[in-house]
Short mmCIF file of C-alpha atoms and ligand atoms in Angstrom, two decimals:
data_model
loop_
_atom_site.label_atom_id
_atom_site.label_comp_id
_atom_site.label_asym_id
_atom_site.label_seq_id
_atom_site.Cartn_x
_atom_site.Cartn_y
_atom_site.Cartn_z
CA UNK A 1 0.00 0.00 0.00
CA UNK A 2 1.18 3.49 -0.84
CA UNK A 3 0.62 6.39 1.57
CA UNK A 4 1.45 10.02 0.94
CA UNK A 5 2.11 13.02 3.17
CA UNK A 6 1.02 16.38 1.79
CA UNK A 7 2.34 19.83 2.51
CA UNK A 8 -0.42 21.39 4.62
CA UNK A 9 -2.81 23.66 2.74
CA UNK A 10 -3.39 26.29 5.47
CA UNK A 11 -0.72 29.01 5.22
CA UNK A 12 -0.28 29.28 9.00
CA UNK A 13 -0.11 25.51 9.59
CA UNK A 14 3.41 24.45 10.50
CA UNK A 15 2.73 20.83 11.46
CA UNK A 16 3.26 17.85 9.18
CA UNK A 17 1.37 14.52 9.32
CA UNK A 18 4.39 12.19 9.52
CA UNK A 19 7.84 12.71 10.99
CA UNK A 20 10.79 10.57 9.83
CA UNK A 21 10.45 8.22 12.83
CA UNK A 22 6.88 7.41 11.77
CA UNK A 23 7.96 6.98 8.14
CA UNK A 24 10.46 4.33 9.29
CA UNK A 25 7.71 2.58 11.27
CA UNK A 26 5.39 2.44 8.27
CA UNK A 27 8.22 1.27 6.00
CA UNK A 28 8.88 -1.54 8.50
CA UNK A 29 5.22 -2.52 8.06
CA UNK A 30 5.85 -2.74 4.28
CA UNK A 31 4.12 0.47 3.30
CA UNK A 32 5.51 2.68 0.58
CA UNK A 33 5.68 6.29 1.81
CA UNK A 34 5.62 9.32 -0.49
CA UNK A 35 6.33 12.76 0.98
CA UNK A 36 5.49 15.92 -0.93
CA UNK A 37 8.64 17.98 -1.27
CA UNK A 38 8.82 20.62 1.46
CA UNK A 39 6.04 19.02 3.56
CA UNK A 40 8.15 19.11 6.74
CA UNK A 41 10.00 22.39 6.11
CA UNK A 42 7.95 24.42 8.60
CA UNK A 43 8.64 21.83 11.32
CA UNK A 44 12.41 21.88 10.57
CA UNK A 45 12.19 18.52 8.79
CA UNK A 46 13.95 18.74 5.44
CA UNK A 47 13.23 16.39 2.52
CA UNK A 48 16.59 14.71 3.12
CA UNK A 49 15.68 13.39 6.57
CA UNK A 50 12.50 11.85 5.19
CA UNK A 51 14.46 10.23 2.36
CA UNK A 52 16.90 8.82 4.91
CA UNK A 53 13.99 7.28 6.81
CA UNK A 54 12.86 5.49 3.64
CA UNK A 55 10.38 7.93 2.07
CA UNK A 56 10.27 8.89 -1.59
CA UNK A 57 10.17 12.66 -2.06
CA UNK A 58 7.74 13.64 -4.81
CA UNK A 59 6.47 16.87 -6.37
CA UNK A 60 3.07 18.16 -5.23
CA UNK A 61 0.91 16.60 -7.95
CA UNK A 62 2.17 13.07 -7.39
CA UNK A 63 0.86 12.53 -3.86
CA UNK A 64 -2.68 12.34 -5.20
CA UNK A 65 -1.91 8.89 -6.63
CA UNK A 66 -1.45 7.22 -3.23
CA UNK A 67 -3.94 4.80 -1.66
CA UNK A 68 -4.11 6.90 1.50
CA UNK A 69 -3.27 10.57 1.85
CA UNK A 70 -2.22 11.76 5.28
CA UNK A 71 -2.57 15.33 6.49
CA UNK A 72 -2.98 17.37 9.66
CA UNK A 73 -5.77 19.74 8.63
CA UNK A 74 -8.22 19.80 5.74
CA UNK A 75 -7.30 19.06 2.09
CA UNK A 76 -7.04 21.94 -0.36
CA UNK A 77 -9.62 22.30 -3.12
CA UNK A 78 -6.86 21.52 -5.66
CA UNK A 79 -6.11 18.24 -3.92
CA UNK A 80 -9.81 17.30 -3.67
CA UNK A 81 -10.12 17.94 -7.42
CA UNK A 82 -7.31 15.42 -8.07
CA UNK A 83 -8.61 12.65 -5.78
CA UNK A 84 -10.04 9.48 -7.28
CA UNK A 85 -12.82 7.25 -5.93
CA UNK A 86 -11.63 4.64 -3.45
CA UNK A 87 -8.74 6.68 -2.11
CA UNK A 88 -8.55 7.41 1.61
CA UNK A 89 -7.86 10.75 3.23
CA UNK A 90 -6.79 10.93 6.89
CA UNK A 91 -6.67 14.19 8.84
CA UNK A 92 -8.22 16.45 11.45
CA UNK A 93 -10.99 17.20 8.97
CA UNK A 94 -13.31 18.97 11.46
CA UNK A 95 -16.45 17.69 9.73
CA UNK A 96 -18.76 18.76 12.56
CA UNK A 97 -17.75 22.37 12.07
CA UNK A 98 -17.53 21.99 8.28
CA UNK A 99 -20.07 19.41 7.07
CA UNK A 100 -19.74 20.82 3.54
CA UNK A 101 -16.21 19.40 3.33
CA UNK A 102 -17.51 15.93 4.25
CA UNK A 103 -20.07 16.27 1.47
CA UNK A 104 -17.36 17.27 -1.07
CA UNK A 105 -15.15 14.34 -0.07
CA UNK A 106 -18.11 11.99 -0.34
CA UNK A 107 -18.89 13.39 -3.80
CA UNK A 108 -15.28 12.65 -4.81
CA UNK A 109 -15.87 9.01 -3.77
CA UNK A 110 -13.20 9.27 -1.13
CA UNK A 111 -13.04 7.36 2.16
CA UNK A 112 -12.51 10.23 4.58
CA UNK A 113 -11.20 9.46 8.06
CA UNK A 114 -11.29 12.24 10.63
CA UNK A 115 -9.03 11.90 13.64
CA UNK A 116 -10.98 14.49 15.59
CA UNK A 117 -13.91 12.07 15.84
CA UNK A 118 -12.00 9.28 17.57
CA UNK A 119 -14.10 7.91 20.43
CA UNK A 120 -11.79 9.19 23.17
CA UNK A 121 -13.18 6.95 25.91
CA UNK A 122 -12.16 3.69 24.19
CA UNK A 123 -8.88 2.58 25.79
CA UNK A 124 -7.60 1.15 22.47
CA UNK A 125 -8.10 4.58 20.87
CA UNK A 126 -5.59 6.29 23.16
CA UNK A 127 -2.54 5.97 20.86
CA UNK A 128 -4.64 7.49 18.06
CA UNK A 129 -6.19 10.32 20.07
CA UNK A 130 -4.89 13.33 18.20
CA UNK A 131 -7.30 15.71 19.93
CA UNK A 132 -5.69 14.86 23.26
CA UNK A 133 -2.11 14.98 22.00
CA UNK A 134 -2.67 18.39 20.44
CA UNK A 135 -4.71 19.71 23.39
CA UNK A 136 -1.82 18.77 25.68
CA UNK A 137 0.50 20.92 23.60
CA UNK A 138 -2.04 23.74 23.45
CA UNK A 139 -2.57 23.69 27.23
CA UNK A 140 1.16 23.91 27.83
CA UNK A 141 1.57 26.73 25.33
CA UNK A 142 -1.42 28.66 26.72
CA UNK A 143 0.18 28.75 30.17
CA UNK A 144 3.58 29.75 28.75
CA UNK A 145 1.92 32.46 26.65
CA UNK A 146 0.05 33.78 29.69
CA UNK A 147 3.28 33.89 31.71
CA UNK A 148 5.11 35.67 28.89
CA UNK A 149 2.32 38.25 28.56
CA UNK A 150 1.78 38.87 32.28
CA UNK A 151 3.81 41.87 33.45
CA UNK A 152 4.70 40.23 36.76
CA UNK A 153 6.27 36.97 37.94
CA UNK A 154 4.48 33.63 38.11
CA UNK A 155 6.65 32.31 41.02
CA UNK A 156 7.21 33.72 44.49
CA UNK A 157 10.53 35.58 44.30
CA UNK A 158 12.38 36.93 47.29
CA UNK A 159 15.15 39.26 46.18
CA UNK A 160 17.20 42.14 47.58
CA UNK A 161 14.98 44.46 45.55
CA UNK A 162 11.83 43.16 47.15
CA UNK A 163 9.49 40.20 47.23
CA UNK A 164 7.22 39.25 44.35
CA UNK A 165 4.10 37.36 45.32
CA UNK A 166 3.19 34.39 43.12
CA UNK A 167 0.64 34.95 40.36
CA UNK A 168 -2.88 33.68 40.99
CA UNK A 169 -4.00 31.65 37.99
CA UNK A 170 -7.52 30.37 37.36
CA UNK A 171 -8.09 27.59 34.82
CA UNK A 172 -11.67 27.12 33.62
CA UNK A 173 -12.32 23.67 32.13
CA UNK A 174 -10.11 20.82 33.25
CA UNK A 175 -10.08 18.44 30.30
CA UNK A 176 -6.82 17.59 28.58
CA UNK A 177 -5.80 21.17 27.76
CA UNK A 178 -6.85 22.51 31.15
CA UNK A 179 -4.93 19.87 33.11
CA UNK A 180 -1.78 20.54 31.08
CA UNK A 181 -2.22 24.29 31.62
CA UNK A 182 -2.54 23.66 35.38
CA UNK A 183 0.62 21.53 35.45
CA UNK A 184 2.57 24.10 33.45
CA UNK A 185 1.42 27.10 35.50
CA UNK A 186 2.26 25.17 38.67
CA UNK A 187 5.74 24.31 37.36
CA UNK A 188 6.24 28.03 36.72
CA UNK A 189 5.40 28.65 40.39
CA UNK A 190 1.90 30.13 40.17
CA UNK A 191 -0.83 29.48 42.72
CA UNK A 192 -3.45 27.70 40.65
CA UNK A 193 -7.20 27.23 41.09
CA UNK A 194 -9.27 25.30 38.57
CA UNK A 195 -12.95 24.74 37.86
CA UNK A 196 -14.97 22.31 35.77
CA UNK A 197 -18.63 21.30 35.64
CA UNK A 198 -17.50 17.67 35.91
CA UNK A 199 -16.61 17.29 39.61
CA UNK A 200 -14.88 13.98 38.85
CA UNK A 201 -11.90 16.03 37.62
CA UNK A 202 -11.31 17.34 41.17
CA UNK A 203 -8.88 14.52 42.07
CA UNK A 204 -6.78 15.15 38.95
CA UNK A 205 -6.73 18.89 39.63
CA UNK A 206 -5.60 18.34 43.22
CA UNK A 207 -2.97 15.80 42.19
CA UNK A 208 -1.36 18.57 40.12
CA UNK A 209 -1.14 20.81 43.20
CA UNK A 210 -4.05 23.10 42.33
CA UNK A 211 -7.20 23.91 44.29
CA UNK A 212 -10.52 22.77 42.82
CA UNK A 213 -13.15 25.50 42.78
CA UNK A 214 -16.70 24.37 43.51
CA UNK A 215 -19.58 26.66 42.61
CA UNK A 216 -22.65 26.72 44.85
CA UNK A 217 -24.93 27.73 41.98
CA UNK A 218 -24.16 24.95 39.47
CA UNK A 219 -24.37 21.23 40.13
CA UNK A 220 -22.50 18.44 38.33
CA UNK A 221 -23.07 18.45 34.56
CA UNK A 222 -21.43 15.32 33.20
CA UNK A 223 -22.76 14.24 29.80
CA UNK A 224 -22.06 11.37 27.42
CA UNK A 225 -18.70 9.93 26.38
CA UNK A 226 -16.75 11.56 29.22
CA UNK A 227 -17.77 15.06 28.11
CA UNK A 228 -19.84 17.69 29.91
CA UNK A 229 -23.44 18.31 28.91
CA UNK A 230 -24.56 21.74 27.76
CA UNK A 231 -25.89 23.82 30.65
CA UNK A 232 -29.44 25.14 30.75
CA UNK A 233 -29.94 28.87 30.34
CA UNK A 234 -30.52 29.28 34.12
CA UNK A 235 -27.43 27.25 35.01
CA UNK A 236 -25.35 29.19 32.51
CA UNK A 237 -26.37 32.53 33.98
CA UNK A 238 -25.81 31.36 37.57
CA UNK A 239 -22.39 30.02 36.58
CA UNK A 240 -21.33 33.28 34.93
CA UNK A 241 -22.48 35.34 37.91
CA UNK A 242 -20.72 33.20 40.49
CA UNK A 243 -17.54 32.92 38.43
CA UNK A 244 -17.29 36.72 38.10
CA UNK A 245 -16.18 37.19 41.71
CA UNK A 246 -13.55 34.46 41.40
CA UNK A 247 -12.25 35.79 38.09
CA UNK A 248 -11.80 39.26 39.64
CA UNK A 249 -9.51 37.80 42.30
CA UNK A 250 -7.12 36.24 39.78
CA UNK A 251 -4.23 37.69 37.79
CA UNK A 252 -4.45 35.21 34.94
CA UNK A 253 -7.42 33.23 33.61
CA UNK A 254 -7.05 30.44 31.04
CA UNK A 255 -10.31 29.10 29.61
CA UNK A 256 -10.60 25.69 27.95
CA UNK A 257 -14.28 24.75 28.30
CA UNK A 258 -16.01 22.95 25.48
CA UNK A 259 -18.93 20.65 24.79
CA UNK A 260 -18.25 18.96 21.43
CA UNK A 261 -20.46 20.08 18.58
CA UNK A 262 -21.75 23.08 20.54
CA UNK A 263 -20.80 26.71 20.60
CA UNK A 264 -18.20 27.24 23.39
CA UNK A 265 -19.86 28.32 26.66
CA UNK A 266 -19.13 31.89 27.72
CA UNK A 267 -17.55 31.72 31.17
CA UNK A 268 -15.89 35.15 31.32
CA UNK A 269 -18.47 37.84 30.64
CA UNK A 270 -17.86 41.51 29.84
CA UNK A 271 -18.72 42.27 33.48
CA UNK A 272 -16.14 39.77 34.70
CA UNK A 273 -13.48 41.39 32.49
CA UNK A 274 -14.44 44.79 33.93
CA UNK A 275 -14.01 43.45 37.46
CA UNK A 276 -10.41 42.33 36.82
CA UNK A 277 -7.39 44.39 37.84
CA UNK A 278 -5.38 46.24 35.14
CA UNK A 279 -2.50 44.12 33.89
CA UNK A 280 -4.41 40.85 34.22
CA UNK A 281 -4.24 38.36 31.35
CA UNK A 282 -6.98 36.14 29.93
CA UNK A 283 -6.17 33.36 27.43
CA UNK A 284 -9.25 31.98 25.67
CA UNK A 285 -8.42 28.56 24.25
CA UNK A 286 -12.02 28.11 23.20
CA UNK A 287 -11.87 31.12 20.84
CA UNK A 288 -13.17 30.15 17.42
CA UNK A 289 -15.28 31.57 14.64
CA UNK A 290 -18.28 30.30 16.59
CA UNK A 291 -17.39 32.37 19.65
CA UNK A 292 -15.32 31.57 22.69
CA UNK A 293 -15.28 31.21 26.47
CA UNK A 294 -14.57 34.93 26.87
CA UNK A 295 -17.00 37.61 25.81
CA UNK A 296 -15.61 39.46 22.80
CA UNK A 297 -12.49 37.33 22.26
CA UNK A 298 -11.50 36.75 18.65
CA UNK A 299 -9.53 33.75 17.39
CA UNK A 300 -5.91 34.59 16.63
CA UNK A 301 -6.25 38.11 18.02
CA UNK A 302 -5.04 39.80 21.17
CA UNK A 303 -7.07 42.74 22.44
CA UNK A 304 -6.66 45.02 25.43
CA UNK A 305 -9.83 46.11 27.20
CA UNK A 306 -10.42 49.70 28.34
CA UNK A 307 -9.53 48.67 31.89
CA UNK A 308 -6.19 47.18 30.81
CA UNK A 309 -6.91 43.45 30.57
CA UNK A 310 -5.09 41.58 27.80
CA UNK A 311 -7.42 39.05 26.19
CA UNK A 312 -5.67 36.52 23.97
CA UNK A 313 -7.94 34.62 21.58
CA UNK A 314 -5.60 31.65 21.28
CA UNK A 315 -5.84 29.82 18.00
CA UNK A 316 -3.54 27.29 16.40
CA UNK A 317 -1.37 26.81 19.48
CA UNK A 318 -0.12 23.31 18.53
CA UNK A 319 1.13 24.74 15.23
CA UNK A 320 3.35 27.14 17.18
CA UNK A 321 5.22 24.06 18.48
CA UNK A 322 5.46 22.20 15.17
CA UNK A 323 8.26 19.80 16.10
CA UNK A 324 6.54 18.40 19.20
CA UNK A 325 3.05 18.58 17.70
CA UNK A 326 4.06 16.81 14.48
CA UNK A 327 5.90 14.05 16.36
CA UNK A 328 2.83 13.32 18.50
CA UNK A 329 0.37 13.63 15.63
CA UNK A 330 2.52 11.31 13.48
CA UNK A 331 2.27 8.65 16.18
CA UNK A 332 -1.52 9.11 16.34
CA UNK A 333 -2.13 8.97 12.58
CA UNK A 334 0.21 6.05 11.91
CA UNK A 335 -1.33 4.06 14.79
CA UNK A 336 -4.81 4.65 13.31
CA UNK A 337 -3.68 3.78 9.78
CA UNK A 338 -2.07 0.51 10.89
CA UNK A 339 -5.12 -0.31 13.02
CA UNK A 340 -7.37 0.02 9.96
CA UNK A 341 -5.20 -2.24 7.79
CA UNK A 342 -5.23 -5.97 7.24
CA UNK A 343 -2.95 -8.04 4.98
CA UNK A 344 -1.18 -4.94 3.69
CA UNK A 345 -4.38 -3.09 2.69
CA UNK A 346 -6.89 -0.73 4.21
CA UNK A 347 -9.67 -2.99 5.45
CA UNK A 348 -12.29 -0.78 7.05
CA UNK A 349 -14.53 -2.57 9.50
CA UNK A 350 -17.53 -0.44 10.37
CA UNK A 351 -18.72 -2.99 12.92
CA UNK A 352 -15.80 -1.77 15.04
CA UNK A 353 -16.93 1.19 17.18
CA UNK A 354 -13.58 2.93 16.79
CA UNK A 355 -13.55 2.74 12.98
CA UNK A 356 -17.25 3.62 12.68
CA UNK A 357 -16.47 6.64 14.84
CA UNK A 358 -13.87 8.09 12.47
CA UNK A 359 -15.02 7.26 8.93
CA UNK A 360 -17.10 10.16 7.66
CA UNK A 361 -17.57 9.25 3.99
CA UNK A 362 -17.35 6.12 1.92
CA UNK A 363 -18.51 4.90 -1.53
CA UNK A 364 -19.89 8.31 -2.46
CA UNK A 365 -21.93 8.98 0.69
CA UNK A 366 -21.49 10.75 4.00
CA UNK A 367 -21.93 7.85 6.41
CA UNK A 368 -21.07 9.18 9.86
CA UNK A 369 -24.26 9.23 11.96
CA UNK A 370 -23.45 12.68 13.33
CA UNK A 371 -23.16 14.04 9.79
CA UNK A 372 -25.45 12.03 7.56
CA UNK A 373 -28.48 14.02 8.76
CA UNK A 374 -26.86 17.38 8.00
CA UNK A 375 -25.18 16.41 4.72
CA UNK A 376 -27.88 18.13 2.69
CA UNK A 377 -27.91 21.13 4.99
CA UNK A 378 -24.46 22.66 4.67
CA UNK A 379 -24.63 25.65 7.03
CA UNK A 380 -25.97 23.55 9.94
CA UNK A 381 -23.58 22.44 12.60
CA UNK A 382 -23.96 18.81 13.56
CA UNK A 383 -24.20 17.59 17.13
CA UNK A 384 -22.00 14.49 17.66
CA UNK A 385 -24.68 13.03 19.90
CA UNK A 386 -27.05 13.25 16.96
CA UNK A 387 -29.27 15.85 18.64
CA UNK A 388 -30.37 19.29 17.57
CA UNK A 389 -27.57 21.78 16.94
CA UNK A 390 -27.61 24.15 19.86
CA UNK A 391 -25.76 26.93 21.53
CA UNK A 392 -24.29 26.60 24.97
CA UNK A 393 -23.43 30.14 25.78
CA UNK A 394 -24.47 33.72 25.43
CA UNK A 395 -25.31 35.25 22.08
CA UNK A 396 -22.22 36.22 20.08
P1 NAD B 1 -11.86 18.54 26.69
O1 NAD B 1 -13.19 18.16 26.14
O2 NAD B 1 -10.91 17.50 27.12
O3 NAD B 1 -12.08 19.53 27.93
C1 NAD B 1 -13.05 20.52 27.97
C2 NAD B 1 -13.51 20.65 29.41
O4 NAD B 1 -14.45 21.70 29.49
C3 NAD B 1 -14.19 19.40 29.95
O5 NAD B 1 -13.51 18.96 31.11
C4 NAD B 1 -15.61 19.86 30.25
O6 NAD B 1 -16.16 19.21 31.39
C5 NAD B 1 -15.39 21.34 30.49
N1 NAD B 1 -16.59 22.14 30.36
C6 NAD B 1 -17.57 22.07 29.41
N2 NAD B 1 -18.52 23.00 29.63
C7 NAD B 1 -18.14 23.66 30.74
C8 NAD B 1 -18.70 24.74 31.47
N3 NAD B 1 -19.85 25.31 31.10
N4 NAD B 1 -18.03 25.17 32.56
C9 NAD B 1 -16.87 24.61 32.93
N5 NAD B 1 -16.27 23.59 32.30
C10 NAD B 1 -16.91 23.13 31.20
O7 NAD B 1 -11.22 19.50 25.64
P2 NAD B 1 -9.68 19.81 25.42
O8 NAD B 1 -9.14 18.85 24.45
O9 NAD B 1 -9.02 19.99 26.75
O10 NAD B 1 -9.77 21.22 24.69
C11 NAD B 1 -10.20 22.35 25.46
C12 NAD B 1 -10.42 23.56 24.55
O11 NAD B 1 -9.21 23.96 23.97
C13 NAD B 1 -11.39 23.33 23.40
O12 NAD B 1 -12.17 24.49 23.20
C14 NAD B 1 -10.49 23.10 22.23
O13 NAD B 1 -11.10 23.41 20.99
C15 NAD B 1 -9.41 24.08 22.57
N6 NAD B 1 -8.13 23.87 21.91
C16 NAD B 1 -7.55 25.00 21.44
C17 NAD B 1 -6.36 24.93 20.81
C18 NAD B 1 -5.73 26.20 20.35
O14 NAD B 1 -4.80 26.17 19.60
N7 NAD B 1 -6.23 27.32 20.84
C19 NAD B 1 -5.74 23.68 20.62
C20 NAD B 1 -6.33 22.52 21.15
C21 NAD B 1 -7.56 22.63 21.81
#
C-alpha cells in the first residue's frame, strides 16, 4: 500500500502529518511512503531526513496517486479535485464544524477518516487520540503564553529588591488542555485554582497541586462519552455570575471549556473582564469563529480592554510548536492507519466502534451518523450526539 504526506494547505499551519520516525515505522510494516517535497519544512524537517527514513520525495501533484493521503488539517480544493474514488484521506478534517467538506469528499468518492472524531473513551483509541495529543500541547503553550504576557512573575521571588508574590492563575475547564495548563502554570510557580462542571476532575486537579473550585450555583453536569453536557440557560447565567467574583480575584485566567459540537460556553463575561485588575491576562483557548469562552475574544487576536486586561484569543497553538506537535500527531495517525489495515491493505470494518467513529464518507456517501443528517444542509452544525444543533453560551 502506498501512503502520501502532503504539505499542509493552510498558510499558517506548521505541522506535518508524519515525521521521519513514523515513516520508518510504516516502512517496517511494508508500506511505501511518499512525501510531498517541502512538507516538513515548517517543522524543521527537510526532505533529506525523510528520504533517509525510507520515504520517496515527490512533487506536489504526485501525492494524489497514493492509496491513502495523510494530512494534519483539511485538504485543499486543488487536492480534492485530483482525488479518485476509493482513495482514503486521513486528517483532522473537522467535519462537525464543516459538514460541507464531508459532502465534497463523499462526492469525490473518497473514504474520509477524521481523527478528531475518535471515540476518546475507548482505551484502544488512546494511541490514536490526536485531539488529546494536540490539546496537551495547546494547554502547555497557553500557560507559557500567559506567563510571557503577564507583566509580573508567576513564582514567588524573594530578592534584595523586594518580594514578588506568586501569580494567581484560574483555569476554567479541566479536560486535557486545562490539566496541562494547570501543570505548566504550577511548574512556573503560580498558585493555581481550577474549575470544571465535571466534579470527577477534582482529584486530577488536586494531584497537580491546584485547588478545585466548587460553585454553589451549578451542580454536576457530566454528559455522554466523558464530556460535559450543555448547561441550561438558568445554570449558565448562575455560573457566569458566580464565576465573576472568582475571576476578579485572579491575575491570569485560562479558559478551555467545550462541549463537542456546541458553541463554546461563555464563562468570562464583559462584566467579569471589567471586574479584573489592570495588567491581568486572559487566554481563551475556546476562541473560534463560533465564539469563545470569553466575551468578545477573537480567534488569533489579542485585544486590550479599556480597563487594561489583555485578552488573547488563542488559535492554532499546537502549530506554534510544530516539532513536538508533528511528532505526536505522526504517532496518532500512523497508529490509526495501521489499526485500519489488514494483509497490507486498508480494510475498514464499520462494525468496530472505533472505525465507525472516524469514517465520515465512503462509496460516495457521508456515512457518519453525526453528519449524515446534516449532509444536505451545509450551514448547519452537527451535534456528535445526533441531537439538535444548539448553543451553549451567550449570544455572540
Ligand atoms: P476537553 O473536552 O478535554 O475539555 C473541555 C472541558 O471543558 C471538559 O472537562 C468539560 O467538562 C469542560 N466544560 C464544558 N462545559 C463547561 C462549562 N460550562 N463550565 C466549565 N467547564 C466546562 O477538551 P480539550 O481537548 O481539553 O480542549 C479544550 C479547549 O481547547 C477546546 O475548546 C479546544 O477546541 C481548545 N483547543 C484549542 C487549541 C488552540 O490552539 N487554541 C488547541 C487545542 C484545543
